[in-house]
Amino acid sequence: MIRNKTTLWEFIRQECACLVGGECIGVDAFGVGFREQGKCRILSSRPCEYFVKAVLPIANVIGCYDQVMKQYQDIDLSIRKEKVRVCSCGAELSKRERFCIRCRKARRRKTDRENHRKSKAA
């Protein structure tokens, strides 16, 4: 049984079917070779496709997904989760947006009112 606080290497050693005697056999679940035998790619700080597709989901079932994923994200940069940006009202923003649609409309109305007021005063 895996402890709640586990390291990435402990998890791989216990759950990865390709790891035999400290070396990767390079074969997936169907017996198809996906790379040459040798040292585990994750130990060499390189991403492993088999680990992501077959072994990482086991961590979610066991309950140590957060710890394992946090350590694996340092190795595989393509998995890094981007921070979700939110508007002042709490709505999620997409890339290159400063404000959500509702806040954008409200700010535009406010600016228009101020500009209209200034032009009448002049």
mmCIF file of C-alpha atoms in Angstrom:
data_model
loop_
_atom_site.group_PDB
_atom_site.id
_atom_site.type_symbol
_atom_site.label_atom_id
_atom_site.label_comp_id
_atom_site.label_asym_id
_atom_site.label_seq_id
_atom_site.Cartn_x
_atom_site.Cartn_y
_atom_site.Cartn_z
ATOM 1 C CA MET A 1 0.000 0.000 0.000
ATOM 2 C CA ILE A 2 1.254 3.442 -0.869
ATOM 3 C CA ARG A 3 1.560 6.052 1.842
ATOM 4 C CA ASN A 4 -0.368 9.274 1.527
ATOM 5 C CA LYS A 5 2.868 11.273 1.193
ATOM 6 C CA THR A 6 4.820 9.461 -1.472
ATOM 7 C CA THR A 7 7.623 10.445 -3.798
ATOM 8 C CA LEU A 8 7.498 10.075 -7.537
ATOM 9 C CA TRP A 9 10.192 7.412 -7.563
ATOM 10 C CA GLU A 10 8.463 5.324 -4.854
ATOM 11 C CA PHE A 11 5.249 5.467 -6.843
ATOM 12 C CA ILE A 12 6.965 4.418 -10.088
ATOM 13 C CA ARG A 13 8.787 1.576 -8.357
ATOM 14 C CA GLN A 14 5.547 0.201 -6.926
ATOM 15 C CA GLU A 15 3.099 0.795 -9.789
ATOM 16 C CA CYS A 16 4.907 0.899 -13.159
ATOM 17 C CA ALA A 17 4.674 -2.470 -14.928
ATOM 18 C CA CYS A 18 7.569 -1.584 -17.241
ATOM 19 C CA LEU A 19 10.048 -1.162 -14.414
ATOM 20 C CA VAL A 20 11.764 -4.483 -13.720
ATOM 21 C CA GLY A 21 14.844 -4.595 -11.544
ATOM 22 C CA GLY A 22 15.318 -0.847 -11.706
ATOM 23 C CA GLU A 23 15.327 -0.797 -15.517
ATOM 24 C CA CYS A 24 12.570 0.003 -17.964
ATOM 25 C CA ILE A 25 11.730 -2.880 -20.309
ATOM 26 C CA GLY A 26 10.239 -0.442 -22.837
ATOM 27 C CA VAL A 27 7.057 -2.417 -23.551
ATOM 28 C CA ASP A 28 3.504 -1.158 -23.103
ATOM 29 C CA ALA A 29 0.512 -3.146 -21.822
ATOM 30 C CA PHE A 30 -0.072 -4.804 -25.221
ATOM 31 C CA GLY A 31 3.492 -6.059 -25.578
ATOM 32 C CA VAL A 32 4.411 -3.459 -28.147
ATOM 33 C CA GLY A 33 7.815 -1.884 -27.669
ATOM 34 C CA PHE A 34 7.597 1.883 -27.403
ATOM 35 C CA ARG A 35 11.331 2.493 -26.862
ATOM 36 C CA GLU A 36 14.569 0.699 -26.117
ATOM 37 C CA GLN A 37 15.211 -1.005 -22.823
ATOM 38 C CA GLY A 38 17.309 0.762 -20.248
ATOM 39 C CA LYS A 39 17.192 3.333 -17.528
ATOM 40 C CA CYS A 40 13.796 4.785 -16.604
ATOM 41 C CA ARG A 41 13.219 7.999 -18.550
ATOM 42 C CA ILE A 42 11.732 9.764 -15.544
ATOM 43 C CA LEU A 43 14.904 9.157 -13.536
ATOM 44 C CA SER A 44 16.781 10.801 -16.409
ATOM 45 C CA SER A 45 14.427 13.794 -16.114
ATOM 46 C CA ARG A 46 12.671 13.075 -19.404
ATOM 47 C CA PRO A 47 8.923 12.652 -19.894
ATOM 48 C CA CYS A 48 7.471 9.159 -20.353
ATOM 49 C CA GLU A 49 4.348 8.690 -22.456
ATOM 50 C CA TYR A 50 3.566 5.284 -20.914
ATOM 51 C CA PHE A 51 3.729 6.761 -17.419
ATOM 52 C CA VAL A 52 1.248 9.522 -18.288
ATOM 53 C CA LYS A 53 -1.241 7.238 -20.047
ATOM 54 C CA ALA A 54 -1.083 4.070 -17.930
ATOM 55 C CA VAL A 55 0.525 4.680 -14.539
ATOM 56 C CA LEU A 56 -0.506 8.210 -13.562
ATOM 57 C CA PRO A 57 -4.263 7.414 -13.503
ATOM 58 C CA ILE A 58 -3.526 4.808 -10.813
ATOM 59 C CA ALA A 59 -2.323 7.617 -8.538
ATOM 60 C CA ASN A 60 -5.761 9.201 -8.759
ATOM 61 C CA VAL A 61 -7.393 5.953 -7.588
ATOM 62 C CA ILE A 62 -4.901 5.450 -4.757
ATOM 63 C CA GLY A 63 -5.142 9.028 -3.540
ATOM 64 C CA CYS A 64 -1.607 10.318 -4.056
ATOM 65 C CA TYR A 65 -2.217 12.059 -7.392
ATOM 66 C CA ASP A 66 -1.435 15.577 -6.176
ATOM 67 C CA GLN A 67 1.964 14.677 -4.728
ATOM 68 C CA VAL A 68 3.018 12.555 -7.704
ATOM 69 C CA MET A 69 1.731 15.035 -10.289
ATOM 70 C CA LYS A 70 3.449 17.965 -8.594
ATOM 71 C CA GLN A 71 6.786 16.156 -8.844
ATOM 72 C CA TYR A 72 6.190 14.924 -12.405
ATOM 73 C CA GLN A 73 5.295 18.411 -13.654
ATOM 74 C CA ASP A 74 8.895 19.456 -12.982
ATOM 75 C CA ILE A 75 9.995 16.824 -15.510
ATOM 76 C CA ASP A 76 7.299 17.104 -18.184
ATOM 77 C CA LEU A 77 6.761 20.770 -18.962
ATOM 78 C CA SER A 78 3.881 20.053 -21.351
ATOM 79 C CA ILE A 79 1.717 18.941 -18.422
ATOM 80 C CA ARG A 80 2.120 22.111 -16.406
ATOM 81 C CA LYS A 81 -1.173 23.660 -15.570
ATOM 82 C CA GLU A 82 -1.541 27.316 -16.322
ATOM 83 C CA LYS A 83 -2.887 29.575 -13.656
ATOM 84 C CA VAL A 84 -6.489 30.487 -14.274
ATOM 85 C CA ARG A 85 -6.895 34.223 -14.485
ATOM 86 C CA VAL A 86 -10.088 35.707 -13.122
ATOM 87 C CA CYS A 87 -11.793 39.054 -13.488
ATOM 88 C CA SER A 88 -12.533 41.258 -10.484
ATOM 89 C CA CYS A 89 -16.082 39.831 -10.462
ATOM 90 C CA GLY A 90 -14.720 36.263 -10.372
ATOM 91 C CA ALA A 91 -15.406 35.242 -13.976
ATOM 92 C CA GLU A 92 -12.690 33.265 -15.749
ATOM 93 C CA LEU A 93 -10.696 35.175 -18.360
ATOM 94 C CA SER A 94 -9.289 33.790 -21.574
ATOM 95 C CA LYS A 95 -5.895 34.785 -22.951
ATOM 96 C CA ARG A 96 -5.269 38.450 -23.664
ATOM 97 C CA GLU A 97 -8.449 39.605 -21.877
ATOM 98 C CA ARG A 98 -8.374 42.138 -19.080
ATOM 99 C CA PHE A 99 -12.037 42.020 -18.119
ATOM 100 C CA CYS A 100 -14.986 39.702 -18.639
ATOM 101 C CA ILE A 101 -17.797 40.740 -21.008
ATOM 102 C CA ARG A 102 -20.056 42.061 -18.234
ATOM 103 C CA CYS A 103 -17.317 44.127 -16.587
ATOM 104 C CA ARG A 104 -16.110 45.378 -19.968
ATOM 105 C CA LYS A 105 -19.600 46.674 -20.815
ATOM 106 C CA ALA A 106 -20.013 48.254 -17.372
ATOM 107 C CA ARG A 107 -16.635 50.017 -17.606
ATOM 108 C CA ARG A 108 -17.415 51.241 -21.120
ATOM 109 C CA ARG A 109 -20.777 52.691 -19.974
ATOM 110 C CA LYS A 110 -19.101 54.386 -17.026
ATOM 111 C CA THR A 111 -16.423 55.915 -19.273
ATOM 112 C CA ASP A 112 -19.027 57.044 -21.797
ATOM 113 C CA ARG A 113 -21.052 58.736 -19.031
ATOM 114 C CA GLU A 114 -17.984 60.545 -17.711
ATOM 115 C CA ASN A 115 -16.956 61.689 -21.196
ATOM 116 C CA HIS A 116 -20.489 62.847 -21.946
ATOM 117 C CA ARG A 117 -20.608 64.773 -18.652
ATOM 118 C CA LYS A 118 -17.252 66.443 -19.384
ATOM 119 C CA SER A 119 -18.309 67.456 -22.907
ATOM 120 C CA LYS A 120 -21.553 69.029 -21.624
ATOM 121 C CA ALA A 121 -19.669 70.977 -18.984
ATOM 122 C CA ALA A 122 -17.271 72.457 -21.517
#
